[in-house]
PDB file of C-alpha atoms in Angstrom:
ATOM      1  CA  UNK A 178      30.590 -32.365   9.464  1.00  0.00           C
ATOM      2  CA  UNK A 179      31.475 -33.981  12.794  1.00  0.00           C
ATOM      3  CA  UNK A 180      32.305 -30.553  14.168  1.00  0.00           C
ATOM      4  CA  UNK A 181      28.877 -29.153  13.352  1.00  0.00           C
ATOM      5  CA  UNK A 182      27.180 -32.322  14.557  1.00  0.00           C
ATOM      6  CA  UNK A 183      28.939 -31.807  17.865  1.00  0.00           C
ATOM      7  CA  UNK A 184      27.716 -28.202  17.915  1.00  0.00           C
ATOM      8  CA  UNK A 185      24.158 -29.267  17.287  1.00  0.00           C
ATOM      9  CA  UNK A 186      24.272 -31.870  20.049  1.00  0.00           C
ATOM     10  CA  UNK A 187      25.791 -29.374  22.472  1.00  0.00           C
ATOM     11  CA  UNK A 188      23.202 -26.754  21.569  1.00  0.00           C
ATOM     12  CA  UNK A 189      20.310 -29.157  21.975  1.00  0.00           C
ATOM     13  CA  UNK A 190      21.627 -30.434  25.284  1.00  0.00           C
ATOM     14  CA  UNK A 191      22.087 -26.862  26.398  1.00  0.00           C
ATOM     15  CA  UNK A 192      18.489 -26.063  25.495  1.00  0.00           C
ATOM     16  CA  UNK A 193      17.331 -28.971  27.628  1.00  0.00           C
ATOM     17  CA  UNK A 194      19.574 -28.185  30.576  1.00  0.00           C
ATOM     18  CA  UNK A 195      19.777 -25.383  33.091  1.00  0.00           C
ATOM     19  CA  UNK A 196      22.456 -22.734  32.618  1.00  0.00           C
ATOM     20  CA  UNK A 197      24.246 -23.843  35.757  1.00  0.00           C
ATOM     21  CA  UNK A 198      24.439 -27.502  34.766  1.00  0.00           C
ATOM     22  CA  UNK A 199      25.533 -26.657  31.234  1.00  0.00           C
ATOM     23  CA  UNK A 200      28.384 -24.431  32.317  1.00  0.00           C
ATOM     24  CA  UNK A 201      29.747 -27.298  34.406  1.00  0.00           C
ATOM     25  CA  UNK A 202      29.468 -29.898  31.651  1.00  0.00           C
ATOM     26  CA  UNK A 203      30.567 -27.903  28.584  1.00  0.00           C
ATOM     27  CA  UNK A 204      32.413 -24.919  29.984  1.00  0.00           C
ATOM     28  CA  UNK A 205      32.786 -21.533  28.240  1.00  0.00           C
ATOM     29  CA  UNK A 206      34.346 -22.872  24.990  1.00  0.00           C
ATOM     30  CA  UNK A 207      32.959 -20.898  21.972  1.00  0.00           C
ATOM     31  CA  UNK A 208      31.420 -22.412  18.857  1.00  0.00           C
ATOM     32  CA  UNK A 209      33.326 -20.184  16.414  1.00  0.00           C
ATOM     33  CA  UNK A 210      35.781 -17.301  16.483  1.00  0.00           C
ATOM     34  CA  UNK A 211      36.714 -14.572  13.994  1.00  0.00           C
ATOM     35  CA  UNK A 212      39.446 -12.262  15.214  1.00  0.00           C
ATOM     36  CA  UNK A 213      38.371 -11.120  18.658  1.00  0.00           C
ATOM     37  CA  UNK A 214      34.720 -11.916  18.104  1.00  0.00           C
ATOM     38  CA  UNK A 215      33.341 -15.224  19.385  1.00  0.00           C
ATOM     39  CA  UNK A 216      30.058 -17.084  18.934  1.00  0.00           C
ATOM     40  CA  UNK A 217      29.038 -18.887  22.100  1.00  0.00           C
ATOM     41  CA  UNK A 218      26.979 -22.045  22.581  1.00  0.00           C
ATOM     42  CA  UNK A 219      24.387 -19.949  24.391  1.00  0.00           C
ATOM     43  CA  UNK A 220      23.981 -17.677  21.344  1.00  0.00           C
ATOM     44  CA  UNK A 221      23.555 -20.670  19.041  1.00  0.00           C
ATOM     45  CA  UNK A 222      20.997 -22.203  21.376  1.00  0.00           C
ATOM     46  CA  UNK A 223      19.040 -18.961  21.643  1.00  0.00           C
ATOM     47  CA  UNK A 224      18.787 -18.830  17.853  1.00  0.00           C
ATOM     48  CA  UNK A 225      17.428 -22.393  17.501  1.00  0.00           C
ATOM     49  CA  UNK A 226      13.699 -22.573  16.685  1.00  0.00           C
ATOM     50  CA  UNK A 227      11.565 -24.455  19.184  1.00  0.00           C
ATOM     51  CA  UNK A 228      10.966 -28.113  18.396  1.00  0.00           C
ATOM     52  CA  UNK A 229      13.834 -28.503  15.921  1.00  0.00           C
ATOM     53  CA  UNK A 230      15.472 -31.930  16.073  1.00  0.00           C
ATOM     54  CA  UNK A 231      17.732 -34.364  14.247  1.00  0.00           C
ATOM     55  CA  UNK A 232      19.093 -33.489  10.814  1.00  0.00           C
ATOM     56  CA  UNK A 233      17.154 -30.237  10.772  1.00  0.00           C
ATOM     57  CA  UNK A 234      19.019 -29.026  13.840  1.00  0.00           C
ATOM     58  CA  UNK A 235      22.357 -29.982  12.291  1.00  0.00           C
ATOM     59  CA  UNK A 236      21.640 -28.099   9.065  1.00  0.00           C
ATOM     60  CA  UNK A 237      20.287 -25.082  10.919  1.00  0.00           C
ATOM     61  CA  UNK A 238      23.313 -24.789  13.211  1.00  0.00           C
ATOM     62  CA  UNK A 239      25.745 -25.253  10.333  1.00  0.00           C
ATOM     63  CA  UNK A 240      24.050 -22.497   8.335  1.00  0.00           C
ATOM     64  CA  UNK A 241      23.830 -20.207  11.367  1.00  0.00           C
ATOM     65  CA  UNK A 242      27.537 -20.549  12.168  1.00  0.00           C
ATOM     66  CA  UNK A 243      28.640 -20.003   8.572  1.00  0.00           C
ATOM     67  CA  UNK A 244      26.481 -16.896   8.270  1.00  0.00           C
ATOM     68  CA  UNK A 245      27.902 -15.553  11.512  1.00  0.00           C
ATOM     69  CA  UNK A 246      31.472 -16.099  10.258  1.00  0.00           C
ATOM     70  CA  UNK A 247      30.785 -14.354   6.934  1.00  0.00           C
ATOM     71  CA  UNK A 248      29.059 -11.467   8.751  1.00  0.00           C
ATOM     72  CA  UNK A 249      32.043 -10.925  11.056  1.00  0.00           C
ATOM     73  CA  UNK A 250      34.495 -11.053   8.145  1.00  0.00           C
ATOM     74  CA  UNK A 251      32.451  -8.463   6.237  1.00  0.00           C
ATOM     75  CA  UNK A 252      32.301  -6.184   9.272  1.00  0.00           C
ATOM     76  CA  UNK A 253      36.049  -6.431   9.788  1.00  0.00           C
ATOM     77  CA  UNK A 254      36.725  -5.751   6.119  1.00  0.00           C
ATOM     78  CA  UNK A 255      34.349  -2.777   6.177  1.00  0.00           C
ATOM     79  CA  UNK A 256      36.167  -1.321   9.191  1.00  0.00           C
ATOM     80  CA  UNK A 257      39.451  -1.723   7.335  1.00  0.00           C
ATOM     81  CA  UNK A 258      38.268  -0.223   4.048  1.00  0.00           C
ATOM     82  CA  UNK A 259      36.212   2.601   5.505  1.00  0.00           C
ATOM     83  CA  UNK A 260      38.305   3.489   8.532  1.00  0.00           C
ATOM     84  CA  UNK A 261      39.024   6.933   7.054  1.00  0.00           C
ATOM     85  CA  UNK A 262      35.293   7.674   6.837  1.00  0.00           C
ATOM     86  CA  UNK A 263      34.455   6.332  10.278  1.00  0.00           C
ATOM     87  CA  UNK A 264      33.067   9.685  11.403  1.00  0.00           C
ATOM     88  CA  UNK A 265      30.716   9.800   8.413  1.00  0.00           C
ATOM     89  CA  UNK A 266      29.482   6.288   9.190  1.00  0.00           C
ATOM     90  CA  UNK A 267      28.957   7.170  12.849  1.00  0.00           C
ATOM     91  CA  UNK A 268      27.023  10.266  11.767  1.00  0.00           C
ATOM     92  CA  UNK A 269      24.854   8.210   9.391  1.00  0.00           C
ATOM     93  CA  UNK A 270      24.181   5.629  12.099  1.00  0.00           C
ATOM     94  CA  UNK A 271      23.233   8.352  14.573  1.00  0.00           C
ATOM     95  CA  UNK A 272      20.955  10.045  12.033  1.00  0.00           C
ATOM     96  CA  UNK A 273      19.249   6.725  11.353  1.00  0.00           C
ATOM     97  CA  UNK A 274      18.853   6.081  15.083  1.00  0.00           C
ATOM     98  CA  UNK A 275      17.297   9.502  15.593  1.00  0.00           C
ATOM     99  CA  UNK A 276      14.990   9.077  12.586  1.00  0.00           C
ATOM    100  CA  UNK A 277      13.875   5.701  13.917  1.00  0.00           C
ATOM    101  CA  UNK A 278      13.109   7.130  17.353  1.00  0.00           C
ATOM    102  CA  UNK A 279      11.205  10.057  15.849  1.00  0.00           C
ATOM    103  CA  UNK A 280       9.122   7.704  13.701  1.00  0.00           C
ATOM    104  CA  UNK A 281       8.353   5.587  16.743  1.00  0.00           C
ATOM    105  CA  UNK A 282       7.251   8.562  18.848  1.00  0.00           C
ATOM    106  CA  UNK A 283       5.139   9.903  15.975  1.00  0.00           C
ATOM    107  CA  UNK A 284       3.511   6.485  15.633  1.00  0.00           C
ATOM    108  CA  UNK A 285       2.837   6.631  19.376  1.00  0.00           C
ATOM    109  CA  UNK A 286       1.051   9.940  18.851  1.00  0.00           C
ATOM    110  CA  UNK A 287      -1.074   8.419  16.102  1.00  0.00           C
ATOM    111  CA  UNK A 288      -1.886   5.306  18.115  1.00  0.00           C
ATOM    112  CA  UNK A 289      -3.022   7.331  21.121  1.00  0.00           C
ATOM    113  CA  UNK A 290      -4.473  10.498  19.561  1.00  0.00           C
ATOM    114  CA  UNK A 291      -6.123   9.411  16.287  1.00  0.00           C
ATOM    115  CA  UNK A 292      -9.842   9.017  16.814  1.00  0.00           C
ATOM    116  CA  UNK A 293     -12.922   8.883  14.635  1.00  0.00           C
ATOM    117  CA  UNK A 294     -13.324   7.161  11.299  1.00  0.00           C
ATOM    118  CA  UNK A 295     -13.479   8.844   7.925  1.00  0.00           C
ATOM    119  CA  UNK A 296     -17.218   9.146   7.301  1.00  0.00           C
ATOM    120  CA  UNK A 297     -19.127   9.075   4.034  1.00  0.00           C
ATOM    121  CA  UNK A 298     -19.961  12.758   4.607  1.00  0.00           C
ATOM    122  CA  UNK A 299     -16.224  13.565   4.933  1.00  0.00           C
ATOM    123  CA  UNK A 300     -15.480  11.714   1.700  1.00  0.00           C
ATOM    124  CA  UNK A 301     -18.309  13.340  -0.235  1.00  0.00           C
ATOM    125  CA  UNK A 302     -17.370  16.814   0.997  1.00  0.00           C
ATOM    126  CA  UNK A 303     -13.764  16.387  -0.118  1.00  0.00           C
ATOM    127  CA  UNK A 304     -14.865  14.895  -3.463  1.00  0.00           C
ATOM    128  CA  UNK A 305     -17.224  17.793  -4.219  1.00  0.00           C
ATOM    129  CA  UNK A 306     -14.502  20.304  -3.427  1.00  0.00           C
ATOM    130  CA  UNK A 307     -11.767  18.593  -5.467  1.00  0.00           C
ATOM    131  CA  UNK A 308     -13.490  17.090  -8.508  1.00  0.00           C
ATOM    132  CA  UNK A 309     -10.821  18.451 -10.827  1.00  0.00           C
ATOM    133  CA  UNK A 310      -8.307  16.218  -9.050  1.00  0.00           C
ATOM    134  CA  UNK A 311     -10.195  13.050  -9.984  1.00  0.00           C
ATOM    135  CA  UNK A 312     -10.194  12.452 -13.715  1.00  0.00           C
ATOM    136  CA  UNK A 313     -10.779   9.193 -15.567  1.00  0.00           C
ATOM    137  CA  UNK A 314      -7.832   7.680 -17.389  1.00  0.00           C
ATOM    138  CA  UNK A 315     -10.162   5.437 -19.439  1.00  0.00           C
ATOM    139  CA  UNK A 316     -13.892   5.364 -20.285  1.00  0.00           C
ATOM    140  CA  UNK A 317     -16.458   3.753 -17.970  1.00  0.00           C
ATOM    141  CA  UNK A 318     -19.988   2.676 -18.828  1.00  0.00           C
ATOM    142  CA  UNK A 319     -23.275   1.317 -17.566  1.00  0.00           C
ATOM    143  CA  UNK A 320     -25.455  -1.011 -19.607  1.00  0.00           C
ATOM    144  CA  UNK A 321     -26.299  -4.634 -20.306  1.00  0.00           C
ATOM    145  CA  UNK A 322     -25.601  -7.440 -22.780  1.00  0.00           C
ATOM    146  CA  UNK A 323     -27.684 -10.476 -23.682  1.00  0.00           C
ATOM    147  CA  UNK A 324     -26.486 -13.425 -25.780  1.00  0.00           C
ATOM    148  CA  UNK A 325     -28.855 -16.000 -27.260  1.00  0.00           C
ATOM    149  CA  UNK A 326     -28.870 -18.550 -30.116  1.00  0.00           C
ATOM    150  CA  UNK A 327     -29.747 -17.245 -33.587  1.00  0.00           C
ATOM    151  CA  UNK A 328     -32.445 -19.930 -33.752  1.00  0.00           C
ATOM    152  CA  UNK A 329     -34.596 -17.941 -31.354  1.00  0.00           C
ATOM    153  CA  UNK A 330     -37.488 -16.792 -33.542  1.00  0.00           C
ATOM    154  CA  UNK A 331     -38.719 -13.865 -31.452  1.00  0.00           C
ATOM    155  CA  UNK A 332     -35.511 -11.823 -31.656  1.00  0.00           C
ATOM    156  CA  UNK A 333     -37.264  -8.620 -32.800  1.00  0.00           C
ATOM    157  CA  UNK A 334     -39.749  -8.891 -29.945  1.00  0.00           C
ATOM    158  CA  UNK A 335     -36.819  -9.257 -27.521  1.00  0.00           C
ATOM    159  CA  UNK A 336     -35.114  -6.209 -29.049  1.00  0.00           C
ATOM    160  CA  UNK A 337     -38.281  -4.153 -28.698  1.00  0.00           C
ATOM    161  CA  UNK A 338     -38.382  -4.988 -24.999  1.00  0.00           C
ATOM    162  CA  UNK A 339     -34.773  -3.856 -24.683  1.00  0.00           C
ATOM    163  CA  UNK A 340     -35.607  -0.536 -26.330  1.00  0.00           C
ATOM    164  CA  UNK A 341     -38.519   0.216 -24.009  1.00  0.00           C
ATOM    165  CA  UNK A 342     -37.879   2.930 -21.397  1.00  0.00           C
ATOM    166  CA  UNK A 343     -40.421   1.368 -19.016  1.00  0.00           C
ATOM    167  CA  UNK A 344     -39.042  -0.422 -15.963  1.00  0.00           C
ATOM    168  CA  UNK A 345     -41.825  -3.018 -15.948  1.00  0.00           C
ATOM    169  CA  UNK A 346     -41.033  -3.966 -19.551  1.00  0.00           C
ATOM    170  CA  UNK A 347     -37.375  -4.447 -18.686  1.00  0.00           C
ATOM    171  CA  UNK A 348     -38.430  -6.759 -15.844  1.00  0.00           C
ATOM    172  CA  UNK A 349     -40.401  -8.805 -18.363  1.00  0.00           C
ATOM    173  CA  UNK A 350     -37.308  -8.858 -20.560  1.00  0.00           C
ATOM    174  CA  UNK A 351     -35.256 -10.243 -17.674  1.00  0.00           C
ATOM    175  CA  UNK A 352     -37.860 -12.959 -17.077  1.00  0.00           C
ATOM    176  CA  UNK A 353     -37.736 -13.989 -20.729  1.00  0.00           C
ATOM    177  CA  UNK A 354     -33.923 -14.255 -20.547  1.00  0.00           C
ATOM    178  CA  UNK A 355     -34.166 -16.306 -17.375  1.00  0.00           C
ATOM    179  CA  UNK A 356     -36.866 -18.612 -18.761  1.00  0.00           C
ATOM    180  CA  UNK A 357     -34.936 -19.290 -21.986  1.00  0.00           C
ATOM    181  CA  UNK A 358     -31.549 -19.563 -20.282  1.00  0.00           C
ATOM    182  CA  UNK A 359     -30.135 -16.582 -22.198  1.00  0.00           C
ATOM    183  CA  UNK A 360     -26.879 -15.146 -20.841  1.00  0.00           C
ATOM    184  CA  UNK A 361     -27.776 -11.692 -19.510  1.00  0.00           C
ATOM    185  CA  UNK A 362     -24.982  -9.560 -18.067  1.00  0.00           C
ATOM    186  CA  UNK A 363     -25.947  -6.305 -16.382  1.00  0.00           C
ATOM    187  CA  UNK A 364     -23.568  -3.460 -15.564  1.00  0.00           C
ATOM    188  CA  UNK A 365     -25.612  -1.391 -13.124  1.00  0.00           C
ATOM    189  CA  UNK A 366     -22.479   0.199 -11.618  1.00  0.00           C
ATOM    190  CA  UNK A 367     -19.804   2.101 -13.503  1.00  0.00           C
ATOM    191  CA  UNK A 368     -17.594  -0.446 -15.240  1.00  0.00           C
ATOM    192  CA  UNK A 369     -14.446  -0.084 -17.315  1.00  0.00           C
ATOM    193  CA  UNK A 370     -15.411   0.098 -20.975  1.00  0.00           C
ATOM    194  CA  UNK A 371     -12.705  -2.466 -21.715  1.00  0.00           C
ATOM    195  CA  UNK A 372     -14.423  -4.991 -19.434  1.00  0.00           C
ATOM    196  CA  UNK A 373     -17.822  -4.277 -21.020  1.00  0.00           C
ATOM    197  CA  UNK A 374     -16.363  -4.923 -24.488  1.00  0.00           C
ATOM    198  CA  UNK A 375     -14.749  -8.170 -23.338  1.00  0.00           C
ATOM    199  CA  UNK A 376     -18.241  -9.735 -23.293  1.00  0.00           C
ATOM    200  CA  UNK A 377     -18.729  -8.912 -26.974  1.00  0.00           C
ATOM    201  CA  UNK A 378     -17.144 -10.417 -30.114  1.00  0.00           C
ATOM    202  CA  UNK A 379     -15.463  -7.160 -31.121  1.00  0.00           C
ATOM    203  CA  UNK A 380     -12.139  -6.590 -32.797  1.00  0.00           C
ATOM    204  CA  UNK A 381      -9.586  -5.776 -30.095  1.00  0.00           C
ATOM    205  CA  UNK A 382      -7.621  -3.443 -32.369  1.00  0.00           C
ATOM    206  CA  UNK A 383     -10.420  -0.841 -32.396  1.00  0.00           C
ATOM    207  CA  UNK A 384     -11.248   1.488 -29.504  1.00  0.00           C
ATOM    208  CA  UNK A 385     -14.964   1.410 -30.403  1.00  0.00           C
ATOM    209  CA  UNK A 386     -15.395   4.860 -28.868  1.00  0.00           C
ATOM    210  CA  UNK A 387     -18.429   5.471 -31.087  1.00  0.00           C
ATOM    211  CA  UNK A 388     -20.378   3.172 -28.752  1.00  0.00           C
ATOM    212  CA  UNK A 389     -19.940   5.593 -25.838  1.00  0.00           C
ATOM    213  CA  UNK A 390     -22.335   8.127 -27.332  1.00  0.00           C
ATOM    214  CA  UNK A 391     -24.826   5.565 -28.674  1.00  0.00           C
ATOM    215  CA  UNK A 392     -27.780   4.729 -26.418  1.00  0.00           C
ATOM    216  CA  UNK A 393     -29.583   2.538 -28.916  1.00  0.00           C
ATOM    217  CA  UNK A 394     -29.814  -1.258 -28.802  1.00  0.00           C
ATOM    218  CA  UNK A 395     -27.162  -2.809 -31.023  1.00  0.00           C
ATOM    219  CA  UNK A 396     -26.622  -6.382 -32.117  1.00  0.00           C
ATOM    220  CA  UNK A 397     -23.798  -8.533 -33.411  1.00  0.00           C
ATOM    221  CA  UNK A 398     -24.208 -11.914 -35.087  1.00  0.00           C
ATOM    222  CA  UNK A 399     -21.309 -14.220 -34.319  1.00  0.00           C
ATOM    223  CA  UNK A 400     -20.828 -17.979 -34.170  1.00  0.00           C
ATOM    224  CA  UNK A 401     -24.532 -18.842 -34.415  1.00  0.00           C
ATOM    225  CA  UNK A 402     -25.465 -16.409 -31.667  1.00  0.00           C
ATOM    226  CA  UNK A 403     -26.775 -12.879 -31.367  1.00  0.00           C
ATOM    227  CA  UNK A 404     -25.138 -10.468 -28.947  1.00  0.00           C
ATOM    228  CA  UNK A 405     -27.545  -7.633 -28.220  1.00  0.00           C
ATOM    229  CA  UNK A 406     -26.314  -4.811 -26.018  1.00  0.00           C
ATOM    230  CA  UNK A 407     -27.044  -1.303 -24.884  1.00  0.00           C
ATOM    231  CA  UNK A 408     -24.864   1.362 -23.248  1.00  0.00           C
ATOM    232  CA  UNK A 409     -27.210   3.257 -20.955  1.00  0.00           C
ATOM    233  CA  UNK A 410     -24.622   5.763 -19.687  1.00  0.00           C
ATOM    234  CA  UNK A 411     -20.957   6.537 -20.303  1.00  0.00           C
ATOM    235  CA  UNK A 412     -18.101   8.726 -19.146  1.00  0.00           C
ATOM    236  CA  UNK A 413     -15.081   9.375 -21.335  1.00  0.00           C
ATOM    237  CA  UNK A 414     -11.421   9.602 -20.435  1.00  0.00           C
ATOM    238  CA  UNK A 415     -10.827  12.993 -18.833  1.00  0.00           C
ATOM    239  CA  UNK A 416     -14.317  13.229 -17.332  1.00  0.00           C
ATOM    240  CA  UNK A 417     -14.759  13.496 -13.580  1.00  0.00           C
ATOM    241  CA  UNK A 418     -14.317  10.148 -11.891  1.00  0.00           C
ATOM    242  CA  UNK A 419     -17.393   8.721 -10.102  1.00  0.00           C
ATOM    243  CA  UNK A 420     -17.247   9.049  -6.339  1.00  0.00           C
ATOM    244  CA  UNK A 421     -16.974   5.326  -5.629  1.00  0.00           C
ATOM    245  CA  UNK A 422     -13.876   5.108  -7.829  1.00  0.00           C
ATOM    246  CA  UNK A 423     -12.230   8.042  -6.030  1.00  0.00           C
ATOM    247  CA  UNK A 424     -13.262   6.862  -2.569  1.00  0.00           C
ATOM    248  CA  UNK A 425     -10.158   4.844  -1.672  1.00  0.00           C
ATOM    249  CA  UNK A 426      -7.816   7.624  -2.728  1.00  0.00           C
ATOM    250  CA  UNK A 427      -9.825  10.200  -0.773  1.00  0.00           C
ATOM    251  CA  UNK A 428      -9.695   8.044   2.370  1.00  0.00           C
ATOM    252  CA  UNK A 429      -5.888   7.927   2.061  1.00  0.00           C
ATOM    253  CA  UNK A 430      -5.721  11.691   1.611  1.00  0.00           C
ATOM    254  CA  UNK A 431      -7.975  12.446   4.577  1.00  0.00           C
ATOM    255  CA  UNK A 432      -6.205   9.912   6.792  1.00  0.00           C
ATOM    256  CA  UNK A 433      -2.803  11.421   6.001  1.00  0.00           C
ATOM    257  CA  UNK A 434      -4.187  14.892   6.656  1.00  0.00           C
ATOM    258  CA  UNK A 435      -5.478  13.832  10.078  1.00  0.00           C
ATOM    259  CA  UNK A 436      -2.163  12.177  10.887  1.00  0.00           C
ATOM    260  CA  UNK A 437      -0.305  15.367  10.021  1.00  0.00           C
ATOM    261  CA  UNK A 438      -2.690  17.365  12.206  1.00  0.00           C
ATOM    262  CA  UNK A 439      -2.114  15.032  15.168  1.00  0.00           C
ATOM    263  CA  UNK A 440       1.660  15.207  14.812  1.00  0.00           C
ATOM    264  CA  UNK A 441       1.604  18.998  14.390  1.00  0.00           C
ATOM    265  CA  UNK A 442      -0.601  19.349  17.487  1.00  0.00           C
ATOM    266  CA  UNK A 443       1.804  17.210  19.533  1.00  0.00           C
ATOM    267  CA  UNK A 444       4.793  19.195  18.266  1.00  0.00           C
ATOM    268  CA  UNK A 445       3.113  22.451  19.304  1.00  0.00           C
ATOM    269  CA  UNK A 446       2.309  20.931  22.705  1.00  0.00           C
ATOM    270  CA  UNK A 447       5.926  19.885  23.266  1.00  0.00           C
ATOM    271  CA  UNK A 448       7.324  23.260  22.214  1.00  0.00           C
ATOM    272  CA  UNK A 449       4.808  25.114  24.388  1.00  0.00           C
ATOM    273  CA  UNK A 450       5.628  23.004  27.457  1.00  0.00           C
ATOM    274  CA  UNK A 451       9.363  23.367  26.889  1.00  0.00           C
ATOM    275  CA  UNK A 452       9.062  27.149  26.569  1.00  0.00           C
ATOM    276  CA  UNK A 453       7.043  27.395  29.774  1.00  0.00           C
ATOM    277  CA  UNK A 454       9.685  25.377  31.605  1.00  0.00           C
ATOM    278  CA  UNK A 455      12.536  27.468  30.207  1.00  0.00           C
ATOM    279  CA  UNK A 456      14.057  24.554  28.295  1.00  0.00           C
ATOM    280  CA  UNK A 457      14.318  26.436  24.991  1.00  0.00           C
ATOM    281  CA  UNK A 458      16.646  29.282  24.160  1.00  0.00           C
ATOM    282  CA  UNK A 459      16.626  30.883  20.727  1.00  0.00           C
ATOM    283  CA  UNK A 460      19.549  32.934  19.506  1.00  0.00           C
ATOM    284  CA  UNK A 461      19.561  35.226  16.497  1.00  0.00           C
ATOM    285  CA  UNK A 462      22.121  34.253  13.877  1.00  0.00           C
ATOM    286  CA  UNK A 463      25.376  36.216  13.713  1.00  0.00           C
ATOM    287  CA  UNK A 464      26.171  37.027  10.037  1.00  0.00           C
ATOM    288  CA  UNK A 465      29.526  35.769   8.779  1.00  0.00           C
ATOM    289  CA  UNK A 466      30.058  38.776   6.462  1.00  0.00           C
ATOM    290  CA  UNK A 467      30.546  42.310   7.866  1.00  0.00           C
ATOM    291  CA  UNK A 468      27.331  44.295   7.935  1.00  0.00           C
ATOM    292  CA  UNK A 469      26.899  47.660   6.294  1.00  0.00           C
ATOM    293  CA  UNK A 470      26.183  50.602   8.557  1.00  0.00           C
ATOM    294  CA  UNK A 471      22.469  50.512   7.701  1.00  0.00           C
ATOM    295  CA  UNK A 472      22.289  46.759   8.415  1.00  0.00           C
ATOM    296  CA  UNK A 473      24.030  47.279  11.753  1.00  0.00           C
ATOM    297  CA  UNK A 474      21.368  49.753  12.767  1.00  0.00           C
ATOM    298  CA  UNK A 475      18.654  47.261  11.786  1.00  0.00           C
ATOM    299  CA  UNK A 476      19.968  44.358  13.840  1.00  0.00           C
ATOM    300  CA  UNK A 477      20.786  46.555  16.815  1.00  0.00           C
ATOM    301  CA  UNK A 478      20.940  44.314  19.848  1.00  0.00           C
ATOM    302  CA  UNK A 479      19.724  41.247  17.927  1.00  0.00           C
ATOM    303  CA  UNK A 480      22.761  39.297  19.028  1.00  0.00           C
ATOM    304  CA  UNK A 481      21.428  39.105  22.546  1.00  0.00           C
ATOM    305  CA  UNK A 482      19.854  35.754  23.418  1.00  0.00           C
ATOM    306  CA  UNK A 483      16.119  35.582  23.755  1.00  0.00           C
ATOM    307  CA  UNK A 484      14.578  33.136  26.150  1.00  0.00           C
ATOM    308  CA  UNK A 485      11.032  31.851  26.062  1.00  0.00           C
TER     309      UNK A 485
END
């Protein structure tokens, strides 16, 4: 513990001192060493978060040093175990490096070349042309539910208002619910049928799919209350998904398509410029197996390099 406390003090003093003064006071002595690898005071100091003090600094430095030691031991053991496959590892590292650079340059293309947002017109056009790709996995409905105490004497009058096709009558119905503090839940937008049913005292074991085709006003008496409800519209599983439900997926599709177009355009630009500057040479492949006489006639002088 004293060793790590000394490290912490040295690191903190180093952080507060100039490099020149520190080198005179503490010298180049490392904090830890594994084989030929060393961990310097400067490296420890650089890794310390700003404002860390006291016991926190001690714990942080101790953890940092131990992790560094374990990391170096693992690297040395890996080099020993996998020395025979060193070329494969180098190849994998190089492939990863190249992939990382390519991703970065492609992201640069997107950051500088992508312009214009996905509009509602773009979304609607794609939706209308690909409706078969957007199918519902579960039913959705529109409708409303009202719950009120069974002591309410004018229940039939309320039900008659619910059955009326006139908009002004439904407004009166809403006012009655508001005045009597009835719980009215409206589903004006497409809603999962499962959520609609969650407002009703229905048995969960049943799918209740018969309600999807029923546009009448129905009622359930439960726990001294009436639950009156009506499904005004419904779509079954397998029907075309409403546009608003497909919207997010369509935006992703159109965005990816635009990204691919930008990258393809930049690739074509690079190839075109390189060809104009004579930086690309394409050679026809030389077959490994002997060609028949007819094949030889076909390839002719195809082994000559072509330059664009």
